[in-house]
Coordinates of C-alpha atoms and ligand atoms in Angstrom, one line a residue:
M1 CA 18.9 35.0 89.5
T2 CA 16.7 37.5 91.2
T3 CA 13.0 38.0 91.3
A4 CA 10.9 40.9 92.4
A5 CA 10.1 38.8 95.5
A6 CA 13.7 37.8 96.3
H7 CA 16.3 40.3 95.1
E8 CA 19.3 38.5 96.5
P9 CA 21.4 36.5 93.9
T10 CA 21.2 32.8 94.5
E11 CA 24.1 30.5 95.0
S12 CA 23.6 27.8 92.4
S13 CA 21.6 27.3 89.2
E14 CA 19.8 24.4 90.9
R15 CA 18.5 26.8 93.5
S16 CA 17.6 29.3 90.8
S17 CA 15.6 26.7 89.0
S18 CA 13.6 25.7 92.0
D19 CA 13.0 29.4 92.8
L20 CA 11.7 29.9 89.3
T21 CA 9.4 26.9 89.6
A22 CA 8.1 28.1 93.0
T23 CA 7.4 31.6 91.6
L24 CA 5.5 30.1 88.7
R25 CA 3.5 27.8 91.0
R26 CA 2.6 30.7 93.2
M27 CA 1.4 32.7 90.2
K28 CA -0.6 29.7 88.8
D29 CA -2.2 29.2 92.2
A30 CA -3.2 32.9 92.3
Q31 CA -4.7 32.6 88.8
R32 CA -6.7 29.6 89.8
R33 CA -8.0 31.3 93.0
S34 CA -9.0 34.5 91.3
G35 CA -10.2 33.2 87.9
A36 CA -10.5 35.4 84.8
P37 CA -10.3 39.1 85.9
P38 CA -13.2 41.2 84.8
Y39 CA -12.9 44.1 82.3
E40 CA -12.5 46.7 85.0
D41 CA -9.6 44.9 86.6
R42 CA -7.8 44.5 83.3
I43 CA -8.3 48.3 82.6
R44 CA -6.8 49.0 86.0
S45 CA -3.8 46.9 85.3
L46 CA -3.2 48.6 82.0
E47 CA -3.6 52.0 83.6
K48 CA -1.0 51.1 86.3
L49 CA 1.4 50.2 83.6
E50 CA 0.6 53.5 81.8
R51 CA 1.1 55.5 84.9
V52 CA 4.5 54.0 85.8
L53 CA 5.8 54.5 82.3
A54 CA 4.8 58.1 82.3
A55 CA 6.2 58.7 85.9
R56 CA 9.5 56.9 85.3
K57 CA 10.2 57.7 81.7
N58 CA 13.3 59.8 82.4
A59 CA 14.8 57.0 84.7
I60 CA 14.1 54.5 81.9
V61 CA 15.7 56.7 79.2
E62 CA 18.8 57.3 81.5
A63 CA 19.2 53.7 82.4
I64 CA 19.1 52.6 78.8
S65 CA 21.6 55.3 77.8
R66 CA 24.0 54.1 80.6
D67 CA 23.7 50.5 79.4
F68 CA 24.4 51.4 75.8
G69 CA 27.1 54.0 76.5
N70 CA 24.9 56.5 74.7
R71 CA 21.3 55.9 73.5
S72 CA 19.6 58.8 71.8
K73 CA 17.1 60.2 74.3
H74 CA 14.6 61.0 71.5
E75 CA 14.9 57.5 70.1
S76 CA 14.3 56.0 73.6
L77 CA 11.2 58.2 74.1
V78 CA 9.8 57.2 70.8
S79 CA 10.7 53.5 70.8
E80 CA 10.5 52.5 74.5
I81 CA 7.8 54.9 75.9
F82 CA 5.6 56.2 73.1
L83 CA 5.1 52.9 71.4
V84 CA 4.2 51.1 74.6
Q85 CA 1.8 53.9 75.6
G86 CA 0.2 53.7 72.2
A87 CA -0.3 49.9 72.6
I88 CA -1.9 50.5 76.1
K89 CA -4.2 53.2 74.8
H90 CA -5.3 51.0 71.9
A91 CA -5.9 48.0 74.2
K92 CA -7.9 50.1 76.6
A93 CA -10.1 51.5 73.7
R94 CA -10.7 48.0 72.2
L95 CA -10.8 45.8 75.2
R96 CA -14.6 45.6 75.6
E97 CA -14.9 44.5 72.0
W98 CA -12.1 42.0 72.2
M99 CA -13.6 40.4 75.4
E100 CA -17.0 40.0 73.8
P101 CA -18.1 36.3 73.5
E102 CA -18.5 35.5 69.8
E103 CA -21.8 33.9 68.8
R104 CA -21.3 31.2 66.2
E105 CA -23.7 29.4 64.0
T106 CA -25.3 26.2 65.4
G107 CA -25.5 23.2 63.0
F108 CA -29.2 23.0 62.1
V109 CA -29.6 19.4 63.3
F110 CA -28.6 20.6 66.8
L111 CA -31.0 23.5 67.0
P112 CA -32.3 25.0 69.2
A113 CA -28.9 24.5 71.1
R114 CA -26.5 27.5 70.9
V115 CA -22.8 27.7 70.4
E116 CA -20.3 30.5 71.2
L117 CA -16.6 31.2 71.5
L118 CA -15.6 32.5 74.9
P119 CA -12.3 34.4 75.2
Q120 CA -10.5 33.2 78.4
P121 CA -7.1 34.0 79.8
L122 CA -4.5 31.3 79.3
G123 CA -2.9 31.7 82.7
V124 CA 0.7 32.6 83.3
I125 CA 2.8 33.8 80.4
G126 CA 6.6 33.8 80.2
I127 CA 8.3 36.7 78.3
I128 CA 12.0 36.5 77.4
S129 CA 13.3 39.7 75.9
P130 CA 16.5 41.0 74.2
W131 CA 18.6 44.1 74.8
N132 CA 18.1 46.3 71.8
Y133 CA 14.7 47.8 72.8
P134 CA 14.9 46.5 76.4
V135 CA 11.7 48.2 77.8
Q136 CA 9.5 48.0 74.7
L137 CA 10.2 44.4 74.0
A138 CA 9.4 43.4 77.6
L139 CA 6.4 45.6 78.1
S140 CA 4.6 45.5 74.7
P141 CA 3.9 41.7 75.0
L142 CA 2.9 42.5 78.6
V143 CA 0.1 44.8 77.4
G144 CA -1.5 41.9 75.4
V145 CA -0.9 39.6 78.3
L146 CA -2.7 41.9 80.9
A147 CA -5.4 42.9 78.5
A148 CA -6.2 39.2 78.0
G149 CA -6.4 38.7 81.8
N150 CA -3.2 36.8 82.4
R151 CA -0.2 37.0 84.7
A152 CA 3.4 37.2 83.6
M153 CA 6.9 36.4 84.4
L154 CA 9.5 38.5 82.5
K155 CA 13.2 37.6 81.8
P156 CA 14.9 40.7 80.3
S157 CA 18.4 40.8 78.9
E158 CA 21.6 40.6 80.9
L159 CA 23.3 42.9 78.3
V160 CA 21.5 45.9 79.7
P161 CA 21.8 45.3 83.5
E162 CA 20.8 48.8 84.7
T163 CA 17.6 48.7 82.6
S164 CA 16.7 45.2 83.6
A165 CA 17.2 46.0 87.3
L166 CA 15.0 49.1 86.8
L167 CA 12.4 47.1 85.0
R168 CA 12.4 44.6 87.9
D169 CA 11.9 47.4 90.5
L170 CA 9.3 49.2 88.5
I171 CA 7.2 46.1 88.1
A172 CA 7.7 45.2 91.7
E173 CA 6.4 48.6 92.8
T174 CA 3.5 48.5 90.4
F175 CA 2.0 45.0 90.5
P176 CA 1.6 42.3 93.2
D177 CA 4.4 39.8 92.7
D178 CA 1.9 37.0 91.9
Q179 CA 0.5 39.1 89.0
V180 CA 3.7 40.3 87.2
T181 CA 7.3 39.6 88.2
V182 CA 10.7 40.1 86.7
V183 CA 13.5 37.6 86.9
T184 CA 17.0 38.9 86.0
G185 CA 20.0 36.9 84.8
G186 CA 21.9 35.6 81.8
A187 CA 21.6 32.8 79.3
D188 CA 21.6 30.2 82.1
V189 CA 18.6 31.7 83.8
G190 CA 17.0 32.1 80.3
E191 CA 17.6 28.5 79.7
Q192 CA 15.9 27.4 83.0
F193 CA 13.1 29.9 82.4
S194 CA 12.3 28.4 79.0
R195 CA 11.9 25.0 80.6
L196 CA 9.1 26.2 82.9
P197 CA 5.5 24.9 82.3
F198 CA 4.1 28.3 81.3
D199 CA 0.7 28.5 79.6
H200 CA 2.4 30.4 76.8
L201 CA 6.0 31.6 76.2
V202 CA 6.9 34.7 74.2
F203 CA 10.6 34.9 73.1
T204 CA 12.1 37.9 71.4
G205 CA 15.7 37.4 70.3
S206 CA 18.0 35.6 67.9
T207 CA 17.0 32.8 65.6
R208 CA 19.7 30.6 67.2
V209 CA 18.4 31.0 70.8
G210 CA 14.8 30.9 69.5
K211 CA 15.4 27.3 68.4
L212 CA 16.7 26.4 71.8
V213 CA 13.7 28.0 73.5
M214 CA 11.2 26.2 71.3
R215 CA 13.0 22.9 72.0
A216 CA 12.9 23.5 75.8
A217 CA 9.3 24.6 75.7
S218 CA 8.3 21.5 73.8
E219 CA 9.2 19.4 76.9
N220 CA 6.0 20.7 78.5
L221 CA 4.2 21.4 75.2
V222 CA 4.2 25.1 76.0
P223 CA 3.0 27.1 73.0
V224 CA 5.5 29.7 71.8
T225 CA 5.4 33.0 70.1
L226 CA 8.9 33.5 68.6
E227 CA 9.9 37.1 67.6
L228 CA 13.2 36.5 65.8
G229 CA 15.6 38.2 63.5
G230 CA 17.0 37.9 60.0
K231 CA 18.1 40.0 57.1
S232 CA 15.3 42.5 56.1
P233 CA 15.7 43.4 52.4
T234 CA 15.1 46.9 50.8
L235 CA 14.3 47.2 47.1
V236 CA 14.5 50.5 45.4
A237 CA 12.7 50.5 42.0
P238 CA 14.1 52.6 39.1
D239 CA 11.1 55.0 39.2
F240 CA 11.9 56.2 42.8
S241 CA 14.2 59.2 43.6
M242 CA 17.5 57.9 44.9
S243 CA 18.0 60.8 47.2
V244 CA 14.6 60.4 48.8
A245 CA 15.1 56.6 49.2
A246 CA 18.6 57.2 50.7
E247 CA 17.3 59.7 53.2
R248 CA 14.5 57.3 54.4
I249 CA 16.7 54.1 54.3
I250 CA 19.6 55.8 56.2
S251 CA 17.2 57.1 58.8
G252 CA 15.7 53.6 59.4
K253 CA 19.2 52.0 59.3
L254 CA 20.8 54.4 61.8
F255 CA 17.9 54.5 64.3
N256 CA 19.4 52.9 67.4
A257 CA 22.6 52.6 65.3
G258 CA 21.1 49.8 63.3
Q259 CA 20.4 47.6 66.3
T260 CA 16.8 47.0 65.3
C261 CA 15.3 43.7 64.3
I262 CA 13.5 45.3 61.4
A263 CA 16.3 47.6 60.3
P264 CA 16.8 47.5 56.5
D265 CA 19.7 45.0 56.4
Y266 CA 20.8 45.5 52.8
V267 CA 19.5 47.4 49.8
F268 CA 19.1 46.7 46.1
V269 CA 19.3 49.7 43.7
P270 CA 19.4 49.9 39.9
E271 CA 23.0 49.3 38.6
A272 CA 23.0 52.7 36.8
S273 CA 21.9 54.5 40.0
R274 CA 24.4 53.0 42.4
D275 CA 26.8 55.9 42.6
A276 CA 23.9 58.4 42.9
F277 CA 22.5 56.4 45.8
V278 CA 25.9 56.2 47.5
E279 CA 26.3 60.0 47.3
A280 CA 22.8 60.5 48.5
C281 CA 23.5 58.3 51.5
R282 CA 26.7 60.3 52.2
S283 CA 24.7 63.6 52.2
A284 CA 21.9 62.1 54.3
V285 CA 24.4 61.0 57.0
A286 CA 26.1 64.4 57.0
R287 CA 22.7 66.1 57.3
M288 CA 21.3 63.9 60.1
Y289 CA 24.6 63.2 62.0
P290 CA 27.2 66.0 61.2
T291 CA 29.3 64.5 64.0
L292 CA 29.3 61.1 65.6
D293 CA 31.5 60.8 68.7
K294 CA 29.9 63.3 71.0
N295 CA 26.6 63.5 69.2
A296 CA 23.8 62.5 71.6
D297 CA 21.5 61.7 68.6
Y298 CA 23.9 58.9 67.5
T299 CA 23.5 55.7 69.5
S300 CA 26.5 53.6 70.6
I301 CA 26.9 49.9 69.9
V302 CA 25.7 48.1 73.0
S303 CA 28.9 46.3 73.9
D304 CA 32.6 45.9 72.9
R305 CA 31.8 42.4 71.7
H306 CA 29.1 43.6 69.3
R307 CA 31.3 46.4 68.1
A308 CA 34.1 43.9 67.4
R309 CA 31.6 41.6 65.6
L310 CA 30.6 44.5 63.3
Q311 CA 34.2 45.5 62.7
G312 CA 34.8 41.9 61.9
Y313 CA 32.1 42.0 59.1
L314 CA 33.9 45.0 57.5
A315 CA 37.3 43.4 57.7
D316 CA 36.0 40.1 56.2
A317 CA 34.2 42.0 53.4
K318 CA 37.3 44.0 52.5
E319 CA 39.5 40.8 52.6
R320 CA 37.0 39.2 50.2
G321 CA 37.2 42.1 47.7
A322 CA 34.3 44.4 48.8
K323 CA 34.6 48.2 48.7
V324 CA 33.8 49.7 52.1
I325 CA 32.8 53.4 52.3
E326 CA 32.8 54.8 55.8
L327 CA 30.4 57.7 56.3
N328 CA 32.1 59.7 59.0
P329 CA 31.2 63.3 58.1
A330 CA 33.7 65.0 60.5
G331 CA 36.4 62.4 60.0
E332 CA 36.5 61.6 63.7
N333 CA 38.6 58.9 65.3
L334 CA 36.2 56.5 66.9
E335 CA 38.8 53.8 67.9
S336 CA 38.4 54.3 71.6
S337 CA 34.6 54.8 71.5
R338 CA 31.8 52.3 71.4
K339 CA 30.3 54.3 68.6
M340 CA 30.8 53.0 65.1
A341 CA 30.7 55.1 61.9
P342 CA 28.0 54.1 59.4
A343 CA 29.5 52.1 56.5
L344 CA 28.3 51.2 53.0
V345 CA 29.6 47.9 51.5
L346 CA 29.7 47.7 47.7
E347 CA 30.6 44.8 45.4
T348 CA 29.6 42.2 48.0
T349 CA 29.6 38.4 47.4
E350 CA 27.4 35.8 49.0
E351 CA 30.3 34.3 51.1
M352 CA 30.9 37.5 52.9
A353 CA 29.8 37.4 56.6
V354 CA 27.9 40.7 55.9
M355 CA 25.7 38.9 53.4
Q356 CA 25.3 35.8 55.6
E357 CA 24.6 37.1 59.1
E358 CA 22.0 39.5 60.3
I359 CA 24.0 42.8 60.5
F360 CA 22.3 44.5 63.6
G361 CA 24.5 47.6 63.3
P362 CA 25.2 50.6 61.1
I363 CA 26.5 48.7 58.0
L364 CA 24.5 48.8 54.8
P365 CA 25.5 46.5 51.9
V366 CA 24.4 48.2 48.6
L367 CA 23.6 45.6 45.9
T368 CA 22.7 46.3 42.3
Y369 CA 20.3 44.8 39.8
K370 CA 19.9 45.1 36.0
S371 CA 16.2 44.1 36.1
F372 CA 14.0 44.6 39.2
D373 CA 12.9 41.0 39.0
E374 CA 16.5 39.9 39.8
A375 CA 16.2 41.7 43.1
V376 CA 12.9 40.1 43.9
A377 CA 14.3 36.7 43.0
Y378 CA 17.2 37.3 45.4
V379 CA 14.8 37.9 48.2
N380 CA 12.9 34.7 47.4
D381 CA 16.2 32.7 47.3
H382 CA 16.9 33.6 50.9
P383 CA 15.1 32.8 54.2
R384 CA 11.8 34.6 54.7
P385 CA 12.7 37.9 56.5
L386 CA 11.0 39.8 59.3
A387 CA 10.4 42.9 57.2
L388 CA 10.6 43.9 53.6
Y389 CA 10.9 47.5 52.2
V390 CA 10.0 48.5 48.7
F391 CA 10.4 52.0 47.2
S392 CA 8.3 52.7 44.2
H393 CA 5.4 55.0 43.3
D394 CA 4.1 52.4 40.8
R395 CA 1.3 50.5 42.5
A396 CA 1.6 47.6 40.1
T397 CA 5.3 47.2 41.1
T398 CA 4.7 47.3 44.8
D399 CA 1.7 44.9 44.6
K400 CA 3.7 42.5 42.5
V401 CA 6.5 42.4 45.1
I402 CA 4.0 41.9 47.9
A403 CA 2.3 39.1 46.1
G404 CA 5.5 37.5 44.9
T405 CA 7.4 37.4 48.2
M406 CA 6.8 36.6 51.9
S407 CA 7.9 38.4 55.0
G408 CA 6.8 39.2 58.6
G409 CA 5.6 42.7 57.5
V410 CA 6.0 45.3 54.8
T411 CA 6.5 49.0 54.6
I412 CA 6.2 50.8 51.3
N413 CA 8.2 53.9 50.5
E414 CA 9.5 54.1 54.1
T415 CA 11.2 51.9 56.6
M416 CA 10.0 50.3 59.8
L417 CA 6.8 52.2 60.2
H418 CA 4.5 49.1 60.1
V419 CA 5.7 48.2 63.6
A420 CA 4.5 51.6 64.9
Q421 CA 0.8 51.0 64.0
D422 CA -1.2 50.1 67.1
D423 CA -3.9 48.3 65.0
L424 CA -1.5 46.1 63.1
P425 CA -0.1 42.8 64.5
F426 CA 3.6 42.2 64.5
G427 CA 5.4 38.9 63.9
G428 CA 7.8 37.0 61.7
V429 CA 7.3 34.1 59.4
G430 CA 9.4 30.9 59.1
P431 CA 12.9 31.6 60.3
S432 CA 12.0 35.2 61.3
G433 CA 9.4 33.9 63.8
M434 CA 6.0 32.6 64.5
G435 CA 2.8 34.0 66.0
H436 CA 1.9 37.6 66.6
Y437 CA 1.5 40.3 69.2
H438 CA 0.4 43.9 69.2
A439 CA -3.2 44.9 68.5
R440 CA -6.1 42.4 68.6
E441 CA -3.8 39.6 67.6
G442 CA -1.7 40.1 70.7
F443 CA -4.8 39.8 72.9
E444 CA -5.8 36.6 71.0
S445 CA -2.3 35.1 71.3
F446 CA -2.7 35.1 75.1
T447 CA -6.3 34.0 75.0
K448 CA -8.0 30.6 74.7
K449 CA -11.0 31.1 72.5
R450 CA -13.0 28.4 74.1
P451 CA -15.8 26.8 72.1
V452 CA -18.9 26.2 74.1
F453 CA -22.0 24.2 73.1
R454 CA -25.1 24.9 75.2
Q455 CA -27.8 22.3 74.9
A456 CA -31.4 23.6 74.9
R457 CA -34.2 22.2 77.1
L458 CA -35.7 20.8 73.9
N459 CA -32.9 18.2 73.1
T460 CA -33.3 17.1 69.5
T461 CA -29.9 15.3 69.4
G462 CA -31.5 12.7 71.7
L463 CA -33.1 11.3 68.6
L464 CA -29.6 10.0 67.5
R465 CA -29.0 7.7 70.5
P466 CA -29.2 3.9 70.4
P467 CA -31.0 1.7 70.0
Y468 CA -30.8 2.9 66.4
G469 CA -34.0 2.2 64.6
K470 CA -36.2 3.4 61.7
T471 CA -36.2 7.1 62.8
V472 CA -32.4 7.3 62.8
D473 CA -32.3 5.5 59.4
R474 CA -34.7 8.0 58.0
L475 CA -32.8 10.9 59.5
L476 CA -29.5 9.6 58.2
R477 CA -30.9 9.1 54.7
F478 CA -32.0 12.7 54.8
L479 CA -28.6 13.9 56.2
V480 CA -26.1 11.7 54.4
G481 CA -28.1 10.6 51.4
Ligands
NAD501 P1 19.6 36.6 72.2 O1 18.8 35.5 71.5 O2 21.0 36.4 72.4 O3 18.9 36.8 73.7 C1 17.6 37.1 73.9 C2 17.2 36.7 75.3 O4 17.3 35.3 75.4 C3 18.0 37.3 76.4 O5 17.2 37.7 77.5 C4 19.0 36.1 76.8 O6 19.4 36.2 78.2 C5 18.0 35.0 76.6 N1 18.7 33.7 76.4 C6 20.0 33.5 75.9 N2 20.3 32.2 75.8 C7 19.1 31.5 76.1 C8 18.7 30.2 76.2 N3 19.6 29.2 75.9 N4 17.5 29.9 76.6 C9 16.6 30.8 76.9 N5 16.9 32.2 76.8 C10 18.2 32.5 76.5 O7 19.2 37.9 71.4 P2 19.8 39.4 71.7 O8 21.2 39.4 71.2 O9 19.5 39.9 73.0 O10 18.9 40.2 70.6 C11 19.2 40.4 69.3 C12 18.4 39.5 68.4 O11 17.0 39.6 68.7 C13 18.5 39.8 66.9 O12 18.6 38.6 66.2 C14 17.2 40.5 66.6 O13 16.8 40.4 65.3 C15 16.3 39.8 67.5 N6 15.1 40.7 67.8 C16 13.9 40.3 67.3 C17 12.8 41.2 67.5 C18 11.5 40.9 66.9 O14 10.5 41.5 67.4 N7 11.3 39.9 66.0 C19 13.0 42.4 68.2 C20 14.3 42.7 68.7 C21 15.3 41.8 68.5

């Protein structure tokens, strides 16, 4: 375990745990001493983050690529830098408005007292993040945390050690260590981290670990935001062009080689159009990725273990009778590479691992329906997903799907783009997560909206005090009937 303050690895997990506790205590003391930072200080913190991102973007892109084996530079610039910069710009532009106390209506019997809601920082927020977008998923929550005037302890993923070490150093160079600090380490450190008495804990990762984190946080009644995973469905209605849908679905699926929480997990197409859709996917892959092995645009699978997991899904599907179509335009041998060729899986059944587990890689099961309602019913028969994609130009169809299903977010006639909107919140529902960040909702997740009642000099509520007599009787007859 290391922190920005103490970079040396510690000897035992007991020591790590007391280090973490001491770090949090120091941050809480600092928060208590300085109180809620004013608008100008919050803007300065956001600007510092903005500057370090711009100055070190190349180092970030390179570290992520080394950790992955190959991570597309363009995809890193879009997903790790541009999206966080957008969140910072949006927060800076809206912060004054978000920080405004909200005047509320005073009950008429209490007039002329006044009531209001005061947004106040919660304190010190813990952020545990995964490996797939290692900078974005650590820093996007931090934008909301800093805008709301809090301090933060971050625990990035051990699967991307170079990026996590760089993040630790960047943060240490940018912020005082009692304002923002990074703790690196594996699941054991994550486990201790999730037991700390934070004022709020944001966890982005798997549903399995999310449950452990929520259980650990409950010991101290720490409120949690859980950004989890799941299988995000994609429904293509009969009116939509199969080739346009295939192009957009393949581009969403193969961004980061499918290692995206909101990647389209599986797709439903009309039975009669399945072969046309498959051929359109084949051409889309050939156009976007004519080669795979040495192609810098095509991202590697993050580890051998994850590659073996994905290959295992294909082997299991084949064994259970599915047809697997590998989309490898140049017919390259990728055996000794961490890259994996995109694959479509046809004729799936529910028992197959590929239909049970979140795929998180470049495999796309293609399911078919006779009537569109069957596909909608399938979505509703499964856990509520993080994202849902619908392709149709018929507004009645898309409205019906939105009204008849539930998911964390929705993109119509495209994939994944709802997450790139600075003014939209992001978050799952049910097994795909709870709570939101991004946009105003991110600021609010890390803010206590504190109700305040201010009594006036003329205190009419005094009339309701004992000894209760005729005046109170008359008043209550008027109020209660
Ligand atoms: P993971 O759950 O294995 O790990 C996430 C983080 O939790 C890591 O930092 C890890 O060290 C830490 N951790 C591991 N065990 C822990 C424990 N017992 N207690 C506390 N922390 C612990 O997830 P991952 O493999 O890094 O990421 C992939 C998953 O994340 C996928 O399921 C994906 O859908 C999900 N994800 C969700 C979002 C979202 O915004 N909803 C975004 C990206 C990824």
